[in-house]
Every structure is written in structure tokens, then in C-alpha cells.
Amino acid sequence: MKRIVEIGLLQSQSGNYSAISRASRAGVLQGVDEVNADNALDIAFHVIERDPEGRVDRYAPLCREILQNSQARHIFGCVTSASRKEVIPELERFDGVLWYPLPYEGFEASERVAYIHSCPNQHLLPLLDWALPVLGKRAYFVGSNYIWGWEMARIAREQIAYAGGTVLGDRYLAIGDTELDHIIHDIRALKPDFILNSLVGDSSYAFLQRLAGLKAEFGSENSPAVLSCNFTECEIAPANGAAAGLISAGPWFEPESGQGGSLLEMSRQAVHELANLLHNRPQAEKLSLSELLLAALQHGYQPRLDPTNLHAAQPVVIARLEGNQFKEIKRLPQMRADPYLTHHVQRPQGTGFLKVVS
């Protein structure tokens, strides 16, 4: 008979980025159904769910509620880095673990977070390595006004500068903001080779729709390409056809036209990973994440997460949206996560950007 393990689910079903959170939620629930039906595993998951409604101020209290009022120690959820950072103090206070299934900006390695998706050396840097020689070196950045948008722009600016390129503009919008006139005016005047879009949710869909009109004005030869590390299949429908041609990077794209993309798939895989870590280990759900990974290694199971930084190794796939499906452009083999970019950031030759001042 299977033992029952409670897990938390903290994803929004409404709000400015609901398409993203619903895809992640669907992946968790699919993974739970698969684990519970697998007779080779000695555990079954019971889900304790709370809905933050896309409001960053609700994540911490709802995370606390799950950890205080249930036996769940592992929570699957959060979309934005802002919400992830909101819940980490609650995880520390009540011995919880967050399984975070979205791409993020790196420069974090909390002992309370399982980073199951990709970080910049697994998405942004390979995407720029491909884009700069192919598309050109004149870039424009637009992003949501919080740590994801800021850090993606900072890392990209360094990489583009090292390649001899130029950043023509760098603009931010509050999540949910769709006032885009100033940004469209910039792009019309500057005519960048490509745009790095780090907007989230409704802001991104509105931007892509406005840009589609601008591309028609430019003509196909002068249309700026759009790059993204956070746009997946679940957002094709909300973008209402305006994302055609967008080039994205991630660990996985649907082999056929689908709805969830890597957000659903990484969430599903995260549930299976926890099930494998807990299998045949009674009470293991009470261990810290590092202890859980080390115990699994001692029992002969090779975990997806690196015990030294709690990030997952991932392949890198670059793909272009054609119709309702991403078509692969380039694939790199599985790559170890390097969240602090200790091995992957290029350095300028000689004196580089240093200069003598008097």
C-alpha cells in the first residue's frame, strides 16, 4: 500500500501571468496523477493547493499557511522571481522546500529552492551566442520592472559589449502595464537588429501585438527579430498570433503543437523527481533538500539536481515560432547550471573596458 505524502501547490489561476501559472499548475497535477498511478513507487501525493491570484503580496502568507496547517514540506509553485523571493523566508522559518519550475535570472542558490528549469548559462548566453552573428549586433531591451528584467538586461549588455555590439535602448514596464507608445516610438526610430523581450504576461502580449504592426510598417527586410528566454507554448494563444517568428531558448519545446511547453514539462518532471527521491525512504520528506539529495546518492539514485548548487542540468534548445509550434534551430547537449556565471561569462581581452583616468 502506498504511503501518502502531502505536497503544496502555489500557482495562480488568474492575474497578469495566469497563462504561465496555469501551465505550470497543469504540469504538477499531471505529474501527481502519474506518480499516484505508478505501482512501482511506494508513495502517492496529496495536493494542498492555494491560489495567490497573481498578487505578489499573497505568496508568502499562503506559503506559510500550507507549511503551518498541513504536513506538506515541499511546495511546487511561483512564477516571478519576486514571488519566489517572497516565499524563501517562510521556507526557512518552517523547513520547507520550493520546487521552482521556471527559467530565472541566476545569482541565487537558496538551500530551500530546487531550481528545476534553466538559468542564464542555459538560456540567455547560448541564445545571444547564436543571435549576434546571425541577426546583427544592435540590440534593444524591453523587460518587466523587477529583478528578472533587470538582470537579463545586465547580463545581455555585458555579453553584447564583449562581442562588439551596441545596446540602443533599455526600457521597463510594471507587470501588467500595457502603455507602450514610448517603447514603440524608440524602436521605430532606432531600428535595432533584434529585441530582447523579458516582459512577463499581459505586458508581453500587448508588446508583441504592437510590434507586429510596426513590423508591417518596416517591411520584412528591416523587421527586428524578437528574442525571449521566457516565452513558451502556453503563451501563443494569449499573444493572439502576434508572436510569429519569435525566437526562444529553453530546455524543451513541444514536439507537436501543444499548450504547456517547458513550463508544464518541467513542473511534471519536478513532481517525478521528488517521487524518486522519496521512494523507499520513509520520512525522507522531512529532510532538507541537500540531505535528501545526498541520501538519494547513497542509495544509488542519480538526482536531476546538482547537490552543490541545487540547480538542474539542462539541454539548450533554440527555436523559432512558426504558426503554433516552435521549430528547432539549434540544440546543445545537456549543460550543468552555473547560476553565478563563474565559468561562462566572456572577459574582454587586454585592458578591456578599463581606462586610465586623471
GROMACS .gro file of C-alpha atoms in nm:
model
  358
    1MET     CA    1   0.000   0.000   0.000
    2LYS     CA    2   0.131   0.343  -0.091
    3ARG     CA    3   0.214   0.592   0.182
    4ILE     CA    4   0.055   0.933   0.137
    5VAL     CA    5   0.281   1.240   0.120
    6GLU     CA    6   0.126   1.587   0.123
    7ILE     CA    7   0.273   1.847  -0.114
    8GLY     CA    8   0.186   2.213  -0.167
    9LEU     CA    9   0.080   2.381  -0.490
   10LEU     CA   10   0.111   2.760  -0.509
   11GLN     CA   11   0.017   2.878  -0.858
   12SER     CA   12  -0.222   3.150  -0.967
   13GLN     CA   13  -0.528   3.079  -1.179
   14SER     CA   14  -0.589   3.447  -1.252
   15GLY     CA   15  -0.389   3.767  -1.286
   16ASN     CA   16  -0.143   3.917  -1.535
   17TYR     CA   17   0.057   3.599  -1.595
   18SER     CA   18  -0.214   3.338  -1.547
   19ALA     CA   19  -0.135   3.156  -1.875
   20ILE     CA   20   0.211   3.080  -1.737
   21SER     CA   21   0.097   2.974  -1.391
   22ARG     CA   22  -0.187   2.760  -1.526
   23ALA     CA   23   0.058   2.570  -1.748
   24SER     CA   24   0.286   2.506  -1.451
   25ARG     CA   25  -0.011   2.401  -1.237
   26ALA     CA   26  -0.127   2.159  -1.506
   27GLY     CA   27   0.219   2.002  -1.513
   28VAL     CA   28   0.219   1.950  -1.137
   29LEU     CA   29  -0.124   1.789  -1.142
   30GLN     CA   30  -0.030   1.568  -1.437
   31GLY     CA   31   0.284   1.457  -1.255
   32VAL     CA   32   0.084   1.381  -0.940
   33ASP     CA   33  -0.163   1.168  -1.137
   34GLU     CA   34   0.124   0.976  -1.299
   35VAL     CA   35   0.306   0.917  -0.969
   36ASN     CA   36  -0.012   0.807  -0.793
   37ALA     CA   37  -0.088   0.558  -1.073
   38ASP     CA   38   0.266   0.414  -1.077
   39ASN     CA   39   0.266   0.092  -0.876
   40ALA     CA   40   0.646   0.080  -0.889
   41LEU     CA   41   0.657   0.376  -0.650
   42ASP     CA   42   0.567   0.330  -0.284
   43ILE     CA   43   0.428   0.681  -0.240
   44ALA     CA   44   0.125   0.881  -0.353
   45PHE     CA   45   0.096   1.259  -0.337
   46HIS     CA   46  -0.195   1.453  -0.188
   47VAL     CA   47  -0.204   1.814  -0.307
   48ILE     CA   48  -0.268   2.107  -0.073
   49GLU     CA   49  -0.342   2.397  -0.309
   50ARG     CA   50  -0.360   2.773  -0.261
   51ASP     CA   51  -0.422   3.040  -0.528
   52PRO     CA   52  -0.224   3.368  -0.496
   53GLU     CA   53  -0.432   3.524  -0.778
   54GLY     CA   54  -0.120   3.675  -0.935
   55ARG     CA   55  -0.066   3.910  -0.637
   56VAL     CA   56   0.288   3.913  -0.505
   57ASP     CA   57   0.171   4.003  -0.151
   58ARG     CA   58  -0.028   3.677  -0.126
   59TYR     CA   59   0.255   3.430  -0.190
   60ALA     CA   60   0.427   3.449   0.148
   61PRO     CA   61   0.114   3.418   0.365
   62LEU     CA   62  -0.023   3.133   0.155
   63CYS     CA   63   0.311   2.953   0.164
   64ARG     CA   64   0.312   2.995   0.543
   65GLU     CA   65  -0.042   2.863   0.562
   66ILE     CA   66   0.048   2.547   0.372
   67LEU     CA   67   0.355   2.483   0.586
   68GLN     CA   68   0.179   2.556   0.917
   69ASN     CA   69  -0.154   2.384   0.854
   70SER     CA   70  -0.052   2.068   0.669
   71GLN     CA   71   0.221   1.806   0.662
   72ALA     CA   72   0.349   1.940   0.328
   73ARG     CA   73   0.716   2.036   0.332
   74HIS     CA   74   0.761   2.053  -0.047
   75ILE     CA   75   0.576   2.323  -0.241
   76PHE     CA   76   0.557   2.347  -0.620
   77GLY     CA   77   0.498   2.696  -0.744
   78CYS     CA   78   0.571   3.065  -0.803
   79VAL     CA   79   0.611   3.229  -1.143
   80THR     CA   80   0.804   3.551  -1.096
   81SER     CA   81   1.134   3.584  -0.916
   82ALA     CA   82   0.963   3.843  -0.696
   83SER     CA   83   0.719   3.579  -0.569
   84ARG     CA   84   0.998   3.324  -0.525
   85LYS     CA   85   1.195   3.567  -0.311
   86GLU     CA   86   0.881   3.643  -0.108
   87VAL     CA   87   0.839   3.280  -0.003
   88ILE     CA   88   1.202   3.195   0.078
   89PRO     CA   89   1.188   3.344   0.432
   90GLU     CA   90   0.877   3.133   0.503
   91LEU     CA   91   1.053   2.823   0.373
   92GLU     CA   92   1.347   2.898   0.603
   93ARG     CA   93   1.119   2.958   0.902
   94PHE     CA   94   0.911   2.642   0.861
   95ASP     CA   95   1.162   2.399   0.699
   96GLY     CA   96   1.002   2.398   0.355
   97VAL     CA   97   1.135   2.347   0.003
   98LEU     CA   98   1.013   2.527  -0.310
   99TRP     CA   99   1.030   2.344  -0.643
  100TYR     CA  100   1.064   2.634  -0.886
  101PRO     CA  101   0.981   2.527  -1.244
  102LEU     CA  102   1.050   2.843  -1.446
  103PRO     CA  103   1.356   2.997  -1.611
  104TYR     CA  104   1.517   3.262  -1.395
  105GLU     CA  105   1.798   3.517  -1.393
  106GLY     CA  106   2.053   3.330  -1.180
  107PHE     CA  107   2.266   3.473  -0.899
  108GLU     CA  108   2.080   3.280  -0.633
  109ALA     CA  109   2.131   2.941  -0.471
  110SER     CA  110   1.899   2.908  -0.175
  111GLU     CA  111   1.918   2.583   0.019
  112ARG     CA  112   1.537   2.600   0.026
  113VAL     CA  113   1.481   2.607  -0.352
  114ALA     CA  114   1.504   2.333  -0.615
  115TYR     CA  115   1.579   2.519  -0.940
  116ILE     CA  116   1.438   2.271  -1.190
  117HIS     CA  117   1.432   2.491  -1.504
  118SER     CA  118   1.717   2.690  -1.667
  119CYS     CA  119   1.940   2.979  -1.562
  120PRO     CA  120   2.129   3.225  -1.790
  121ASN     CA  121   2.416   3.000  -1.894
  122GLN     CA  122   2.149   2.755  -2.009
  123HIS     CA  123   1.923   3.004  -2.191
  124LEU     CA  124   2.034   3.367  -2.241
  125LEU     CA  125   2.403   3.325  -2.317
  126PRO     CA  126   2.358   3.044  -2.574
  127LEU     CA  127   2.075   3.244  -2.734
  128LEU     CA  128   2.298   3.551  -2.770
  129ASP     CA  129   2.589   3.340  -2.895
  130TRP     CA  130   2.362   3.224  -3.176
  131ALA     CA  131   2.190   3.559  -3.240
  132LEU     CA  132   2.478   3.807  -3.260
  133PRO     CA  133   2.649   3.659  -3.569
  134VAL     CA  134   2.317   3.580  -3.738
  135LEU     CA  135   2.092   3.878  -3.664
  136GLY     CA  136   2.339   4.161  -3.600
  137LYS     CA  137   2.483   4.342  -3.300
  138ARG     CA  138   2.242   4.634  -3.248
  139ALA     CA  139   2.011   4.534  -2.963
  140TYR     CA  140   1.713   4.683  -2.783
  141PHE     CA  141   1.593   4.556  -2.444
  142VAL     CA  142   1.243   4.563  -2.301
  143GLY     CA  143   1.155   4.392  -1.974
  144SER     CA  144   0.927   4.381  -1.673
  145ASN     CA  145   1.039   4.617  -1.397
  146TYR     CA  146   1.175   4.373  -1.142
  147ILE     CA  147   1.476   4.151  -1.096
  148TRP     CA  148   1.410   3.923  -1.398
  149GLY     CA  149   1.404   4.213  -1.644
  150TRP     CA  150   1.693   4.396  -1.478
  151GLU     CA  151   1.930   4.101  -1.458
  152MET     CA  152   1.853   3.972  -1.807
  153ALA     CA  153   1.939   4.315  -1.943
  154ARG     CA  154   2.255   4.343  -1.734
  155ILE     CA  155   2.390   4.005  -1.842
  156ALA     CA  156   2.295   4.062  -2.206
  157ARG     CA  157   2.453   4.409  -2.207
  158GLU     CA  158   2.786   4.263  -2.094
  159GLN     CA  159   2.774   3.983  -2.349
  160ILE     CA  160   2.683   4.217  -2.634
  161ALA     CA  161   2.955   4.464  -2.536
  162TYR     CA  162   3.216   4.187  -2.531
  163ALA     CA  163   3.104   4.092  -2.884
  164GLY     CA  164   3.150   4.448  -3.006
  165GLY     CA  165   2.777   4.520  -3.022
  166THR     CA  166   2.561   4.811  -2.906
  167VAL     CA  167   2.253   4.836  -2.684
  168LEU     CA  168   2.036   5.107  -2.836
  169GLY     CA  169   1.772   5.118  -2.563
  170ASP     CA  170   1.670   4.959  -2.233
  171ARG     CA  171   1.309   5.007  -2.118
  172TYR     CA  172   1.096   4.858  -1.837
  173LEU     CA  173   0.727   4.824  -1.763
  174ALA     CA  174   0.549   4.730  -1.442
  175ILE     CA  175   0.397   4.382  -1.464
  176GLY     CA  176   0.060   4.420  -1.633
  177ASP     CA  177   0.141   4.764  -1.779
  178THR     CA  178   0.047   4.791  -2.148
  179GLU     CA  179   0.133   5.158  -2.211
  180LEU     CA  180   0.384   5.107  -2.490
  181ASP     CA  181   0.385   5.425  -2.701
  182HIS     CA  182   0.729   5.539  -2.584
  183ILE     CA  183   0.883   5.197  -2.650
  184ILE     CA  184   0.729   5.163  -2.996
  185HIS     CA  185   0.849   5.518  -3.074
  186ASP     CA  186   1.204   5.417  -2.972
  187ILE     CA  187   1.205   5.103  -3.185
  188ARG     CA  188   1.064   5.289  -3.487
  189ALA     CA  189   1.342   5.548  -3.461
  190LEU     CA  190   1.634   5.322  -3.369
  191LYS     CA  191   1.560   5.018  -3.589
  192PRO     CA  192   1.753   4.759  -3.384
  193ASP     CA  193   1.866   4.428  -3.533
  194PHE     CA  194   1.691   4.243  -3.253
  195ILE     CA  195   1.486   4.298  -2.939
  196LEU     CA  196   1.539   4.102  -2.618
  197ASN     CA  197   1.189   4.073  -2.472
  198SER     CA  198   1.191   3.997  -2.098
  199LEU     CA  199   0.837   4.118  -2.038
  200VAL     CA  200   0.603   3.891  -1.844
  201GLY     CA  201   0.240   3.803  -1.916
  202ASP     CA  202  -0.007   4.065  -2.039
  203SER     CA  203   0.269   4.325  -2.093
  204SER     CA  204   0.449   4.087  -2.327
  205TYR     CA  205   0.137   4.003  -2.529
  206ALA     CA  206   0.049   4.371  -2.573
  207PHE     CA  207   0.407   4.450  -2.678
  208LEU     CA  208   0.413   4.172  -2.937
  209GLN     CA  209   0.080   4.289  -3.080
  210ARG     CA  210   0.204   4.649  -3.112
  211LEU     CA  211   0.532   4.530  -3.259
  212ALA     CA  212   0.351   4.321  -3.520
  213GLY     CA  213   0.201   4.642  -3.658
  214LEU     CA  214   0.539   4.811  -3.655
  215LYS     CA  215   0.698   4.521  -3.842
  216ALA     CA  216   0.443   4.563  -4.120
  217GLU     CA  217   0.549   4.927  -4.138
  218PHE     CA  218   0.920   4.839  -4.151
  219GLY     CA  219   0.886   4.573  -4.417
  220SER     CA  220   1.028   4.223  -4.383
  221GLU     CA  221   1.389   4.320  -4.457
  222ASN     CA  222   1.405   4.572  -4.174
  223SER     CA  223   1.192   4.393  -3.913
  224PRO     CA  224   1.369   4.348  -3.580
  225ALA     CA  225   1.376   3.988  -3.460
  226VAL     CA  226   1.238   3.924  -3.111
  227LEU     CA  227   1.432   3.703  -2.869
  228SER     CA  228   1.297   3.567  -2.542
  229CYS     CA  229   1.403   3.326  -2.271
  230ASN     CA  230   1.063   3.309  -2.103
  231PHE     CA  231   0.807   3.283  -2.386
  232THR     CA  232   0.673   2.926  -2.428
  233GLU     CA  233   0.387   2.743  -2.596
  234CYS     CA  234   0.135   2.831  -2.326
  235GLU     CA  235   0.155   3.197  -2.433
  236ILE     CA  236   0.097   3.155  -2.806
  237ALA     CA  237  -0.281   3.184  -2.775
  238PRO     CA  238  -0.281   3.490  -2.540
  239ALA     CA  239  -0.044   3.667  -2.783
  240ASN     CA  240  -0.318   3.627  -3.046
  241GLY     CA  241  -0.089   3.545  -3.337
  242ALA     CA  242   0.150   3.836  -3.274
  243ALA     CA  243   0.440   3.616  -3.158
  244ALA     CA  244   0.504   3.468  -3.503
  245GLY     CA  245   0.877   3.447  -3.572
  246LEU     CA  246   0.977   3.493  -3.206
  247ILE     CA  247   1.299   3.307  -3.121
  248SER     CA  248   1.313   3.147  -2.778
  249ALA     CA  249   1.561   2.940  -2.578
  250GLY     CA  250   1.479   2.672  -2.325
  251PRO     CA  251   1.536   2.311  -2.226
  252TRP     CA  252   1.236   2.166  -2.410
  253PHE     CA  253   0.977   2.253  -2.673
  254GLU     CA  254   0.663   2.059  -2.765
  255PRO     CA  255   0.741   1.808  -3.044
  256GLU     CA  256   0.393   1.880  -3.182
  257SER     CA  257   0.161   2.179  -3.142
  258GLY     CA  258   0.079   2.188  -2.773
  259GLN     CA  259  -0.028   2.409  -2.488
  260GLY     CA  260   0.216   2.387  -2.200
  261GLY     CA  261   0.571   2.375  -2.331
  262SER     CA  262   0.865   2.360  -2.094
  263LEU     CA  263   0.672   2.515  -1.803
  264LEU     CA  264   0.430   2.224  -1.796
  265GLU     CA  265   0.701   1.969  -1.868
  266MET     CA  266   0.950   2.093  -1.606
  267SER     CA  267   0.670   2.104  -1.347
  268ARG     CA  268   0.572   1.748  -1.434
  269GLN     CA  269   0.934   1.635  -1.417
  270ALA     CA  270   0.980   1.808  -1.080
  271VAL     CA  271   0.698   1.600  -0.929
  272HIS     CA  272   0.854   1.281  -1.063
  273GLU     CA  273   1.194   1.385  -0.929
  274LEU     CA  274   1.058   1.434  -0.579
  275ALA     CA  275   0.876   1.099  -0.600
  276ASN     CA  276   1.200   0.924  -0.696
  277LEU     CA  277   1.388   1.096  -0.414
  278LEU     CA  278   1.129   0.984  -0.158
  279HIS     CA  279   1.071   0.632  -0.291
  280ASN     CA  280   1.156   0.363  -0.033
  281ARG     CA  281   1.272   0.629   0.215
  282PRO     CA  282   1.007   0.672   0.487
  283GLN     CA  283   1.005   1.019   0.644
  284ALA     CA  284   1.256   1.146   0.386
  285GLU     CA  285   1.022   1.434   0.303
  286LYS     CA  286   1.128   1.587   0.637
  287LEU     CA  287   1.494   1.610   0.530
  288SER     CA  288   1.646   1.929   0.397
  289LEU     CA  289   1.690   1.938   0.020
  290SER     CA  290   2.066   1.883   0.043
  291GLU     CA  291   2.020   1.591   0.284
  292LEU     CA  292   1.757   1.443   0.054
  293LEU     CA  293   1.987   1.460  -0.248
  294LEU     CA  294   2.283   1.311  -0.061
  295ALA     CA  295   2.066   1.029   0.077
  296ALA     CA  296   1.949   0.951  -0.277
  297LEU     CA  297   2.308   0.935  -0.400
  298GLN     CA  298   2.395   0.696  -0.118
  299HIS     CA  299   2.107   0.473  -0.228
  300GLY     CA  300   2.228   0.468  -0.588
  301TYR     CA  301   1.984   0.720  -0.736
  302GLN     CA  302   2.138   0.997  -0.951
  303PRO     CA  303   1.927   1.308  -0.887
  304ARG     CA  304   1.846   1.568  -1.152
  305LEU     CA  305   1.959   1.845  -0.916
  306ASP     CA  306   2.326   1.917  -0.854
  307PRO     CA  307   2.380   1.878  -0.476
  308THR     CA  308   2.634   2.163  -0.480
  309ASN     CA  309   2.401   2.434  -0.613
  310LEU     CA  310   2.052   2.271  -0.622
  311HIS     CA  311   2.007   2.350  -0.994
  312ALA     CA  312   1.922   2.101  -1.267
  313ALA     CA  313   2.145   2.029  -1.565
  314GLN     CA  314   1.953   2.103  -1.885
  315PRO     CA  315   1.994   2.079  -2.261
  316VAL     CA  316   1.977   2.407  -2.455
  317VAL     CA  317   1.730   2.434  -2.743
  318ILE     CA  318   1.691   2.747  -2.959
  319ALA     CA  319   1.368   2.752  -3.160
  320ARG     CA  320   1.161   2.986  -3.378
  321LEU     CA  321   0.783   3.009  -3.353
  322GLU     CA  322   0.625   2.913  -3.685
  323GLY     CA  323   0.248   2.904  -3.677
  324ASN     CA  324   0.154   2.744  -3.346
  325GLN     CA  325   0.471   2.544  -3.299
  326PHE     CA  326   0.833   2.617  -3.215
  327LYS     CA  327   1.074   2.477  -3.477
  328GLU     CA  328   1.421   2.389  -3.354
  329ILE     CA  329   1.708   2.599  -3.489
  330LYS     CA  330   1.994   2.472  -3.274
  331ARG     CA  331   2.044   2.223  -2.993
  332LEU     CA  332   2.328   2.198  -2.743
  333PRO     CA  333   2.386   1.896  -2.519
  334GLN     CA  334   2.293   1.893  -2.153
  335MET     CA  335   2.473   2.170  -1.968
  336ARG     CA  336   2.546   2.199  -1.597
  337ALA     CA  337   2.388   2.504  -1.438
  338ASP     CA  338   2.626   2.786  -1.350
  339PRO     CA  339   2.397   3.032  -1.168
  340TYR     CA  340   2.674   3.277  -1.078
  341LEU     CA  341   2.835   3.262  -1.425
  342THR     CA  342   3.169   3.170  -1.276
  343HIS     CA  343   3.279   2.984  -1.590
  344HIS     CA  344   3.073   3.121  -1.877
  345VAL     CA  345   3.094   3.499  -1.900
  346GLN     CA  346   3.343   3.612  -2.161
  347ARG     CA  347   3.609   3.856  -2.048
  348PRO     CA  348   3.750   4.137  -2.260
  349GLN     CA  349   4.099   4.095  -2.396
  350GLY     CA  350   4.384   4.306  -2.258
  351THR     CA  351   4.271   4.613  -2.070
  352GLY     CA  352   3.915   4.563  -2.196
  353PHE     CA  353   3.687   4.832  -2.063
  354LEU     CA  354   3.929   4.969  -1.804
  355LYS     CA  355   4.085   5.307  -1.880
  356VAL     CA  356   4.331   5.533  -1.704
  357VAL     CA  357   4.179   5.849  -1.560
  358SER     CA  358   4.349   6.150  -1.405
   0.00000   0.00000   0.00000
